Amino acid sequence: MENQYCKVGSVSTITNAYKEISFLEHQYQSFMDKASSTKYSNSKLAEFFELKAAKIQKIIQTLAH
């Protein structure tokens, strides 16, 4: 049998820094939206989304400088 290679779950790198920051900003906004929509119904989940957004914001600040 020959080896077969599957691309499922493979990760491709973002080569353009502008695209990377843009993607991270989109993720940040998405997590903040999720946090605000779940804040009153599930505070633990909202806190999780806020922590994820804070981590992404730190990465954005690091890349911007």
mmJSON file of the N, C-alpha and C atoms, coordinates in Angstrom:
{"data_MODEL":{"atom_site":{
"group_PDB":["ATOM","ATOM","ATOM","ATOM","ATOM","ATOM","ATOM","ATOM","ATOM","ATOM","ATOM","ATOM","ATOM","ATOM","ATOM","ATOM","ATOM","ATOM","ATOM","ATOM","ATOM","ATOM","ATOM","ATOM","ATOM","ATOM","ATOM","ATOM","ATOM","ATOM","ATOM","ATOM","ATOM","ATOM","ATOM","ATOM","ATOM","ATOM","ATOM","ATOM","ATOM","ATOM","ATOM","ATOM","ATOM","ATOM","ATOM","ATOM","ATOM","ATOM","ATOM","ATOM","ATOM","ATOM","ATOM","ATOM","ATOM","ATOM","ATOM","ATOM","ATOM","ATOM","ATOM","ATOM","ATOM","ATOM","ATOM","ATOM","ATOM","ATOM","ATOM","ATOM","ATOM","ATOM","ATOM","ATOM","ATOM","ATOM","ATOM","ATOM","ATOM","ATOM","ATOM","ATOM","ATOM","ATOM","ATOM","ATOM","ATOM","ATOM","ATOM","ATOM","ATOM","ATOM","ATOM","ATOM","ATOM","ATOM","ATOM","ATOM","ATOM","ATOM","ATOM","ATOM","ATOM","ATOM","ATOM","ATOM","ATOM","ATOM","ATOM","ATOM","ATOM","ATOM","ATOM","ATOM","ATOM","ATOM","ATOM","ATOM","ATOM","ATOM","ATOM","ATOM","ATOM","ATOM","ATOM","ATOM","ATOM","ATOM","ATOM","ATOM","ATOM","ATOM","ATOM","ATOM","ATOM","ATOM","ATOM","ATOM","ATOM","ATOM","ATOM","ATOM","ATOM","ATOM","ATOM","ATOM","ATOM","ATOM","ATOM","ATOM","ATOM","ATOM","ATOM","ATOM","ATOM","ATOM","ATOM","ATOM","ATOM","ATOM","ATOM","ATOM","ATOM","ATOM","ATOM","ATOM","ATOM","ATOM","ATOM","ATOM","ATOM","ATOM","ATOM","ATOM","ATOM","ATOM","ATOM","ATOM","ATOM","ATOM","ATOM","ATOM","ATOM","ATOM","ATOM","ATOM","ATOM","ATOM","ATOM","ATOM","ATOM","ATOM","ATOM"],
"id":[1,2,3,4,5,6,7,8,9,10,11,12,13,14,15,16,17,18,19,20,21,22,23,24,25,26,27,28,29,30,31,32,33,34,35,36,37,38,39,40,41,42,43,44,45,46,47,48,49,50,51,52,53,54,55,56,57,58,59,60,61,62,63,64,65,66,67,68,69,70,71,72,73,74,75,76,77,78,79,80,81,82,83,84,85,86,87,88,89,90,91,92,93,94,95,96,97,98,99,100,101,102,103,104,105,106,107,108,109,110,111,112,113,114,115,116,117,118,119,120,121,122,123,124,125,126,127,128,129,130,131,132,133,134,135,136,137,138,139,140,141,142,143,144,145,146,147,148,149,150,151,152,153,154,155,156,157,158,159,160,161,162,163,164,165,166,167,168,169,170,171,172,173,174,175,176,177,178,179,180,181,182,183,184,185,186,187,188,189,190,191,192,193,194,195],
"type_symbol":["N","C","C","N","C","C","N","C","C","N","C","C","N","C","C","N","C","C","N","C","C","N","C","C","N","C","C","N","C","C","N","C","C","N","C","C","N","C","C","N","C","C","N","C","C","N","C","C","N","C","C","N","C","C","N","C","C","N","C","C","N","C","C","N","C","C","N","C","C","N","C","C","N","C","C","N","C","C","N","C","C","N","C","C","N","C","C","N","C","C","N","C","C","N","C","C","N","C","C","N","C","C","N","C","C","N","C","C","N","C","C","N","C","C","N","C","C","N","C","C","N","C","C","N","C","C","N","C","C","N","C","C","N","C","C","N","C","C","N","C","C","N","C","C","N","C","C","N","C","C","N","C","C","N","C","C","N","C","C","N","C","C","N","C","C","N","C","C","N","C","C","N","C","C","N","C","C","N","C","C","N","C","C","N","C","C","N","C","C","N","C","C","N","C","C"],
"label_atom_id":["N","CA","C","N","CA","C","N","CA","C","N","CA","C","N","CA","C","N","CA","C","N","CA","C","N","CA","C","N","CA","C","N","CA","C","N","CA","C","N","CA","C","N","CA","C","N","CA","C","N","CA","C","N","CA","C","N","CA","C","N","CA","C","N","CA","C","N","CA","C","N","CA","C","N","CA","C","N","CA","C","N","CA","C","N","CA","C","N","CA","C","N","CA","C","N","CA","C","N","CA","C","N","CA","C","N","CA","C","N","CA","C","N","CA","C","N","CA","C","N","CA","C","N","CA","C","N","CA","C","N","CA","C","N","CA","C","N","CA","C","N","CA","C","N","CA","C","N","CA","C","N","CA","C","N","CA","C","N","CA","C","N","CA","C","N","CA","C","N","CA","C","N","CA","C","N","CA","C","N","CA","C","N","CA","C","N","CA","C","N","CA","C","N","CA","C","N","CA","C","N","CA","C","N","CA","C","N","CA","C","N","CA","C","N","CA","C","N","CA","C","N","CA","C","N","CA","C"],
"label_alt_id":[null,null,null,null,null,null,null,null,null,null,null,null,null,null,null,null,null,null,null,null,null,null,null,null,null,null,null,null,null,null,null,null,null,null,null,null,null,null,null,null,null,null,null,null,null,null,null,null,null,null,null,null,null,null,null,null,null,null,null,null,null,null,null,null,null,null,null,null,null,null,null,null,null,null,null,null,null,null,null,null,null,null,null,null,null,null,null,null,null,null,null,null,null,null,null,null,null,null,null,null,null,null,null,null,null,null,null,null,null,null,null,null,null,null,null,null,null,null,null,null,null,null,null,null,null,null,null,null,null,null,null,null,null,null,null,null,null,null,null,null,null,null,null,null,null,null,null,null,null,null,null,null,null,null,null,null,null,null,null,null,null,null,null,null,null,null,null,null,null,null,null,null,null,null,null,null,null,null,null,null,null,null,null,null,null,null,null,null,null,null,null,null,null,null,null],
"label_comp_id":["MET","MET","MET","GLU","GLU","GLU","ASN","ASN","ASN","GLN","GLN","GLN","TYR","TYR","TYR","CYS","CYS","CYS","LYS","LYS","LYS","VAL","VAL","VAL","GLY","GLY","GLY","SER","SER","SER","VAL","VAL","VAL","SER","SER","SER","THR","THR","THR","ILE","ILE","ILE","THR","THR","THR","ASN","ASN","ASN","ALA","ALA","ALA","TYR","TYR","TYR","LYS","LYS","LYS","GLU","GLU","GLU","ILE","ILE","ILE","SER","SER","SER","PHE","PHE","PHE","LEU","LEU","LEU","GLU","GLU","GLU","HIS","HIS","HIS","GLN","GLN","GLN","TYR","TYR","TYR","GLN","GLN","GLN","SER","SER","SER","PHE","PHE","PHE","MET","MET","MET","ASP","ASP","ASP","LYS","LYS","LYS","ALA","ALA","ALA","SER","SER","SER","SER","SER","SER","THR","THR","THR","LYS","LYS","LYS","TYR","TYR","TYR","SER","SER","SER","ASN","ASN","ASN","SER","SER","SER","LYS","LYS","LYS","LEU","LEU","LEU","ALA","ALA","ALA","GLU","GLU","GLU","PHE","PHE","PHE","PHE","PHE","PHE","GLU","GLU","GLU","LEU","LEU","LEU","LYS","LYS","LYS","ALA","ALA","ALA","ALA","ALA","ALA","LYS","LYS","LYS","ILE","ILE","ILE","GLN","GLN","GLN","LYS","LYS","LYS","ILE","ILE","ILE","ILE","ILE","ILE","GLN","GLN","GLN","THR","THR","THR","LEU","LEU","LEU","ALA","ALA","ALA","HIS","HIS","HIS"],
"label_asym_id":["A","A","A","A","A","A","A","A","A","A","A","A","A","A","A","A","A","A","A","A","A","A","A","A","A","A","A","A","A","A","A","A","A","A","A","A","A","A","A","A","A","A","A","A","A","A","A","A","A","A","A","A","A","A","A","A","A","A","A","A","A","A","A","A","A","A","A","A","A","A","A","A","A","A","A","A","A","A","A","A","A","A","A","A","A","A","A","A","A","A","A","A","A","A","A","A","A","A","A","A","A","A","A","A","A","A","A","A","A","A","A","A","A","A","A","A","A","A","A","A","A","A","A","A","A","A","A","A","A","A","A","A","A","A","A","A","A","A","A","A","A","A","A","A","A","A","A","A","A","A","A","A","A","A","A","A","A","A","A","A","A","A","A","A","A","A","A","A","A","A","A","A","A","A","A","A","A","A","A","A","A","A","A","A","A","A","A","A","A","A","A","A","A","A","A"],
"label_entity_id":["1","1","1","1","1","1","1","1","1","1","1","1","1","1","1","1","1","1","1","1","1","1","1","1","1","1","1","1","1","1","1","1","1","1","1","1","1","1","1","1","1","1","1","1","1","1","1","1","1","1","1","1","1","1","1","1","1","1","1","1","1","1","1","1","1","1","1","1","1","1","1","1","1","1","1","1","1","1","1","1","1","1","1","1","1","1","1","1","1","1","1","1","1","1","1","1","1","1","1","1","1","1","1","1","1","1","1","1","1","1","1","1","1","1","1","1","1","1","1","1","1","1","1","1","1","1","1","1","1","1","1","1","1","1","1","1","1","1","1","1","1","1","1","1","1","1","1","1","1","1","1","1","1","1","1","1","1","1","1","1","1","1","1","1","1","1","1","1","1","1","1","1","1","1","1","1","1","1","1","1","1","1","1","1","1","1","1","1","1","1","1","1","1","1","1"],
"label_seq_id":[1,1,1,2,2,2,3,3,3,4,4,4,5,5,5,6,6,6,7,7,7,8,8,8,9,9,9,10,10,10,11,11,11,12,12,12,13,13,13,14,14,14,15,15,15,16,16,16,17,17,17,18,18,18,19,19,19,20,20,20,21,21,21,22,22,22,23,23,23,24,24,24,25,25,25,26,26,26,27,27,27,28,28,28,29,29,29,30,30,30,31,31,31,32,32,32,33,33,33,34,34,34,35,35,35,36,36,36,37,37,37,38,38,38,39,39,39,40,40,40,41,41,41,42,42,42,43,43,43,44,44,44,45,45,45,46,46,46,47,47,47,48,48,48,49,49,49,50,50,50,51,51,51,52,52,52,53,53,53,54,54,54,55,55,55,56,56,56,57,57,57,58,58,58,59,59,59,60,60,60,61,61,61,62,62,62,63,63,63,64,64,64,65,65,65],
"pdbx_PDB_ins_code":[null,null,null,null,null,null,null,null,null,null,null,null,null,null,null,null,null,null,null,null,null,null,null,null,null,null,null,null,null,null,null,null,null,null,null,null,null,null,null,null,null,null,null,null,null,null,null,null,null,null,null,null,null,null,null,null,null,null,null,null,null,null,null,null,null,null,null,null,null,null,null,null,null,null,null,null,null,null,null,null,null,null,null,null,null,null,null,null,null,null,null,null,null,null,null,null,null,null,null,null,null,null,null,null,null,null,null,null,null,null,null,null,null,null,null,null,null,null,null,null,null,null,null,null,null,null,null,null,null,null,null,null,null,null,null,null,null,null,null,null,null,null,null,null,null,null,null,null,null,null,null,null,null,null,null,null,null,null,null,null,null,null,null,null,null,null,null,null,null,null,null,null,null,null,null,null,null,null,null,null,null,null,null,null,null,null,null,null,null,null,null,null,null,null,null],
"Cartn_x":[0.837,0.0,0.874,0.417,1.131,0.592,1.456,1.026,0.076,-0.945,-1.875,-1.836,-1.842,-1.766,-3.07,-3.584,-4.866,-4.637,-5.344,-5.179,-6.217,-7.033,-8.045,-7.355,-7.699,-7.113,-5.761,-5.287,-3.989,-4.107,-3.016,-2.986,-2.126,-2.661,-1.853,-1.513,-0.289,0.154,-0.324,-0.519,-0.886,0.413,0.749,2.035,1.993,0.858,0.741,0.345,1.142,0.875,-0.453,-0.806,-2.075,-3.251,-3.185,-4.26,-4.349,-3.196,-3.162,-3.836,-3.492,-4.091,-5.581,-5.958,-7.369,-8.154,-7.59,-8.232,-8.374,-7.32,-7.363,-8.361,-8.455,-9.439,-10.852,-11.074,-12.39,-12.697,-11.717,-11.909,-12.184,-11.434,-11.62,-13.053,-13.532,-14.886,-15.931,-15.672,-16.591,-16.711,-15.577,-15.61,-16.285,-16.058,-16.704,-18.216,-18.648,-20.08,-20.708,-20.018,-20.521,-20.579,-19.579,-19.557,-20.724,-20.991,-22.082,-23.449,-23.576,-24.871,-25.158,-24.121,-24.334,-24.111,-23.844,-23.482,-24.549,-25.82,-26.883,-27.415,-27.287,-27.804,-26.776,-25.499,-24.464,-23.184,-22.999,-21.871,-20.514,-20.445,-19.172,-18.743,-19.696,-19.388,-18.982,-19.663,-19.31,-17.9,-17.552,-16.201,-15.151,-15.466,-14.564,-14.319,-15.4,-15.264,-14.467,-14.665,-13.916,-12.422,-12.087,-10.679,-10.029,-10.773,-10.247,-10.016,-10.958,-10.822,-9.623,-9.4,-8.262,-6.936,-6.862,-5.644,-5.389,-6.442,-6.302,-5.893,-6.44,-6.088,-4.597,-4.055,-2.622,-1.778,-2.217,-1.49,-1.525,-2.682,-2.811,-1.878,-1.827,-0.955,0.512,0.878,2.255,2.616,1.705,1.97,1.978,1.197,1.091,2.348,3.121,4.311,5.531],
"Cartn_y":[-1.191,0.0,1.244,2.24,3.506,4.435,5.331,6.326,7.318,7.693,8.717,9.86,11.063,12.233,13.005,13.335,14.032,15.443,16.42,17.809,18.252,17.353,17.712,18.145,19.321,19.829,20.47,20.54,21.173,22.674,23.274,24.7,25.395,26.454,27.245,28.565,28.982,30.212,31.431,32.517,33.787,34.545,34.792,35.409,36.924,37.511,38.962,39.425,40.297,40.769,41.511,42.259,42.99,42.021,40.934,39.941,39.281,39.051,38.421,39.308,40.584,41.518,41.661,41.73,41.847,40.629,39.446,38.217,38.201,38.597,38.626,39.655,40.805,41.81,41.275,40.513,39.898,38.891,38.081,37.121,37.84,38.905,39.678,40.195,40.8,41.355,40.253,39.112,37.984,37.508,37.372,36.945,37.989,39.268,40.312,40.311,40.084,39.997,38.81,37.675,36.489,36.734,37.416,37.705,38.599,39.622,40.539,39.877,38.948,38.297,37.227,36.687,35.644,36.136,37.414,37.947,37.68,37.85,37.717,36.292,35.509,34.145,33.151,33.389,32.46,33.249,33.691,34.573,33.878,32.584,31.854,31.791,31.551,31.5,32.88,33.912,35.281,35.618,35.188,35.426,34.711,33.495,32.746,33.509,34.004,34.754,36.04,36.704,37.93,37.643,36.523,36.148,35.82,35.118,34.826,36.121,37.058,38.342,39.117,39.072,39.78,39.202,37.878,37.248,37.661,37.7,38.101,39.561,40.393,41.813,41.998,41.216,41.29,40.903,39.89,39.468,40.57,41.2,42.294,43.438,43.787,44.877,44.536,43.285,42.854,42.946,42.532,42.561,43.977,44.862,46.23,47.043,46.614,47.391,46.828],
"Cartn_z":[0.0,0.0,0.0,-0.698,-0.728,0.353,0.812,1.794,1.147,1.888,1.423,2.418,1.903,2.761,2.679,3.813,3.892,4.411,3.845,4.249,5.279,5.752,6.738,8.019,8.496,9.722,9.534,8.305,8.079,8.279,8.647,8.942,7.907,7.338,6.41,7.089,6.921,7.568,6.795,7.51,6.902,6.678,5.424,5.123,5.201,4.964,4.971,6.374,6.979,8.344,8.426,7.375,7.376,7.447,6.683,6.709,8.082,8.683,10.002,11.043,11.049,12.007,11.744,10.484,10.127,10.61,10.425,10.876,12.397,13.1,14.562,15.072,14.397,14.794,14.618,13.565,13.347,14.46,14.82,15.909,17.228,17.485,18.714,18.791,17.706,17.692,17.853,17.248,17.36,18.808,19.496,20.895,21.784,21.515,22.309,22.085,20.854,20.563,21.286,21.259,21.956,23.459,23.996,25.433,25.821,25.021,25.363,25.196,24.258,24.057,25.109,25.755,26.763,28.188,28.35,29.666,30.733,30.39,31.389,31.504,30.458,30.518,31.069,30.784,31.232,31.485,32.717,33.029,32.886,33.161,33.022,31.558,30.678,29.252,28.748,29.208,28.826,29.298,30.495,31.021,30.166,29.734,28.859,27.558,26.943,25.691,25.899,27.027,27.316,27.485,28.134,28.296,26.952,26.088,24.752,23.98,24.087,23.395,23.929,25.234,25.828,25.33,25.205,24.689,23.241,22.452,21.049,20.959,21.837,21.831,22.143,23.065,23.375,22.165,21.437,20.236,19.186,19.016,18.046,18.412,19.692,20.13,19.897,20.108,19.879,18.396,17.541,16.101,15.541,16.141,15.637,15.947,16.937,17.324,16.751],
"occupancy":[1.0,1.0,1.0,1.0,1.0,1.0,1.0,1.0,1.0,1.0,1.0,1.0,1.0,1.0,1.0,1.0,1.0,1.0,1.0,1.0,1.0,1.0,1.0,1.0,1.0,1.0,1.0,1.0,1.0,1.0,1.0,1.0,1.0,1.0,1.0,1.0,1.0,1.0,1.0,1.0,1.0,1.0,1.0,1.0,1.0,1.0,1.0,1.0,1.0,1.0,1.0,1.0,1.0,1.0,1.0,1.0,1.0,1.0,1.0,1.0,1.0,1.0,1.0,1.0,1.0,1.0,1.0,1.0,1.0,1.0,1.0,1.0,1.0,1.0,1.0,1.0,1.0,1.0,1.0,1.0,1.0,1.0,1.0,1.0,1.0,1.0,1.0,1.0,1.0,1.0,1.0,1.0,1.0,1.0,1.0,1.0,1.0,1.0,1.0,1.0,1.0,1.0,1.0,1.0,1.0,1.0,1.0,1.0,1.0,1.0,1.0,1.0,1.0,1.0,1.0,1.0,1.0,1.0,1.0,1.0,1.0,1.0,1.0,1.0,1.0,1.0,1.0,1.0,1.0,1.0,1.0,1.0,1.0,1.0,1.0,1.0,1.0,1.0,1.0,1.0,1.0,1.0,1.0,1.0,1.0,1.0,1.0,1.0,1.0,1.0,1.0,1.0,1.0,1.0,1.0,1.0,1.0,1.0,1.0,1.0,1.0,1.0,1.0,1.0,1.0,1.0,1.0,1.0,1.0,1.0,1.0,1.0,1.0,1.0,1.0,1.0,1.0,1.0,1.0,1.0,1.0,1.0,1.0,1.0,1.0,1.0,1.0,1.0,1.0,1.0,1.0,1.0,1.0,1.0,1.0],
"B_iso_or_equiv":[0.0,0.0,0.0,0.0,0.0,0.0,0.0,0.0,0.0,0.0,0.0,0.0,0.0,0.0,0.0,0.0,0.0,0.0,0.0,0.0,0.0,0.0,0.0,0.0,0.0,0.0,0.0,0.0,0.0,0.0,0.0,0.0,0.0,0.0,0.0,0.0,0.0,0.0,0.0,0.0,0.0,0.0,0.0,0.0,0.0,0.0,0.0,0.0,0.0,0.0,0.0,0.0,0.0,0.0,0.0,0.0,0.0,0.0,0.0,0.0,0.0,0.0,0.0,0.0,0.0,0.0,0.0,0.0,0.0,0.0,0.0,0.0,0.0,0.0,0.0,0.0,0.0,0.0,0.0,0.0,0.0,0.0,0.0,0.0,0.0,0.0,0.0,0.0,0.0,0.0,0.0,0.0,0.0,0.0,0.0,0.0,0.0,0.0,0.0,0.0,0.0,0.0,0.0,0.0,0.0,0.0,0.0,0.0,0.0,0.0,0.0,0.0,0.0,0.0,0.0,0.0,0.0,0.0,0.0,0.0,0.0,0.0,0.0,0.0,0.0,0.0,0.0,0.0,0.0,0.0,0.0,0.0,0.0,0.0,0.0,0.0,0.0,0.0,0.0,0.0,0.0,0.0,0.0,0.0,0.0,0.0,0.0,0.0,0.0,0.0,0.0,0.0,0.0,0.0,0.0,0.0,0.0,0.0,0.0,0.0,0.0,0.0,0.0,0.0,0.0,0.0,0.0,0.0,0.0,0.0,0.0,0.0,0.0,0.0,0.0,0.0,0.0,0.0,0.0,0.0,0.0,0.0,0.0,0.0,0.0,0.0,0.0,0.0,0.0,0.0,0.0,0.0,0.0,0.0,0.0],
"pdbx_formal_charge":[null,null,null,null,null,null,null,null,null,null,null,null,null,null,null,null,null,null,null,null,null,null,null,null,null,null,null,null,null,null,null,null,null,null,null,null,null,null,null,null,null,null,null,null,null,null,null,null,null,null,null,null,null,null,null,null,null,null,null,null,null,null,null,null,null,null,null,null,null,null,null,null,null,null,null,null,null,null,null,null,null,null,null,null,null,null,null,null,null,null,null,null,null,null,null,null,null,null,null,null,null,null,null,null,null,null,null,null,null,null,null,null,null,null,null,null,null,null,null,null,null,null,null,null,null,null,null,null,null,null,null,null,null,null,null,null,null,null,null,null,null,null,null,null,null,null,null,null,null,null,null,null,null,null,null,null,null,null,null,null,null,null,null,null,null,null,null,null,null,null,null,null,null,null,null,null,null,null,null,null,null,null,null,null,null,null,null,null,null,null,null,null,null,null,null],
"auth_seq_id":[1,1,1,2,2,2,3,3,3,4,4,4,5,5,5,6,6,6,7,7,7,8,8,8,9,9,9,10,10,10,11,11,11,12,12,12,13,13,13,14,14,14,15,15,15,16,16,16,17,17,17,18,18,18,19,19,19,20,20,20,21,21,21,22,22,22,23,23,23,24,24,24,25,25,25,26,26,26,27,27,27,28,28,28,29,29,29,30,30,30,31,31,31,32,32,32,33,33,33,34,34,34,35,35,35,36,36,36,37,37,37,38,38,38,39,39,39,40,40,40,41,41,41,42,42,42,43,43,43,44,44,44,45,45,45,46,46,46,47,47,47,48,48,48,49,49,49,50,50,50,51,51,51,52,52,52,53,53,53,54,54,54,55,55,55,56,56,56,57,57,57,58,58,58,59,59,59,60,60,60,61,61,61,62,62,62,63,63,63,64,64,64,65,65,65],
"auth_comp_id":["MET","MET","MET","GLU","GLU","GLU","ASN","ASN","ASN","GLN","GLN","GLN","TYR","TYR","TYR","CYS","CYS","CYS","LYS","LYS","LYS","VAL","VAL","VAL","GLY","GLY","GLY","SER","SER","SER","VAL","VAL","VAL","SER","SER","SER","THR","THR","THR","ILE","ILE","ILE","THR","THR","THR","ASN","ASN","ASN","ALA","ALA","ALA","TYR","TYR","TYR","LYS","LYS","LYS","GLU","GLU","GLU","ILE","ILE","ILE","SER","SER","SER","PHE","PHE","PHE","LEU","LEU","LEU","GLU","GLU","GLU","HIS","HIS","HIS","GLN","GLN","GLN","TYR","TYR","TYR","GLN","GLN","GLN","SER","SER","SER","PHE","PHE","PHE","MET","MET","MET","ASP","ASP","ASP","LYS","LYS","LYS","ALA","ALA","ALA","SER","SER","SER","SER","SER","SER","THR","THR","THR","LYS","LYS","LYS","TYR","TYR","TYR","SER","SER","SER","ASN","ASN","ASN","SER","SER","SER","LYS","LYS","LYS","LEU","LEU","LEU","ALA","ALA","ALA","GLU","GLU","GLU","PHE","PHE","PHE","PHE","PHE","PHE","GLU","GLU","GLU","LEU","LEU","LEU","LYS","LYS","LYS","ALA","ALA","ALA","ALA","ALA","ALA","LYS","LYS","LYS","ILE","ILE","ILE","GLN","GLN","GLN","LYS","LYS","LYS","ILE","ILE","ILE","ILE","ILE","ILE","GLN","GLN","GLN","THR","THR","THR","LEU","LEU","LEU","ALA","ALA","ALA","HIS","HIS","HIS"],
"auth_asym_id":["A","A","A","A","A","A","A","A","A","A","A","A","A","A","A","A","A","A","A","A","A","A","A","A","A","A","A","A","A","A","A","A","A","A","A","A","A","A","A","A","A","A","A","A","A","A","A","A","A","A","A","A","A","A","A","A","A","A","A","A","A","A","A","A","A","A","A","A","A","A","A","A","A","A","A","A","A","A","A","A","A","A","A","A","A","A","A","A","A","A","A","A","A","A","A","A","A","A","A","A","A","A","A","A","A","A","A","A","A","A","A","A","A","A","A","A","A","A","A","A","A","A","A","A","A","A","A","A","A","A","A","A","A","A","A","A","A","A","A","A","A","A","A","A","A","A","A","A","A","A","A","A","A","A","A","A","A","A","A","A","A","A","A","A","A","A","A","A","A","A","A","A","A","A","A","A","A","A","A","A","A","A","A","A","A","A","A","A","A","A","A","A","A","A","A"],
"auth_atom_id":["N","CA","C","N","CA","C","N","CA","C","N","CA","C","N","CA","C","N","CA","C","N","CA","C","N","CA","C","N","CA","C","N","CA","C","N","CA","C","N","CA","C","N","CA","C","N","CA","C","N","CA","C","N","CA","C","N","CA","C","N","CA","C","N","CA","C","N","CA","C","N","CA","C","N","CA","C","N","CA","C","N","CA","C","N","CA","C","N","CA","C","N","CA","C","N","CA","C","N","CA","C","N","CA","C","N","CA","C","N","CA","C","N","CA","C","N","CA","C","N","CA","C","N","CA","C","N","CA","C","N","CA","C","N","CA","C","N","CA","C","N","CA","C","N","CA","C","N","CA","C","N","CA","C","N","CA","C","N","CA","C","N","CA","C","N","CA","C","N","CA","C","N","CA","C","N","CA","C","N","CA","C","N","CA","C","N","CA","C","N","CA","C","N","CA","C","N","CA","C","N","CA","C","N","CA","C","N","CA","C","N","CA","C","N","CA","C","N","CA","C","N","CA","C","N","CA","C"],
"pdbx_PDB_model_num":[1,1,1,1,1,1,1,1,1,1,1,1,1,1,1,1,1,1,1,1,1,1,1,1,1,1,1,1,1,1,1,1,1,1,1,1,1,1,1,1,1,1,1,1,1,1,1,1,1,1,1,1,1,1,1,1,1,1,1,1,1,1,1,1,1,1,1,1,1,1,1,1,1,1,1,1,1,1,1,1,1,1,1,1,1,1,1,1,1,1,1,1,1,1,1,1,1,1,1,1,1,1,1,1,1,1,1,1,1,1,1,1,1,1,1,1,1,1,1,1,1,1,1,1,1,1,1,1,1,1,1,1,1,1,1,1,1,1,1,1,1,1,1,1,1,1,1,1,1,1,1,1,1,1,1,1,1,1,1,1,1,1,1,1,1,1,1,1,1,1,1,1,1,1,1,1,1,1,1,1,1,1,1,1,1,1,1,1,1,1,1,1,1,1,1]
}}}
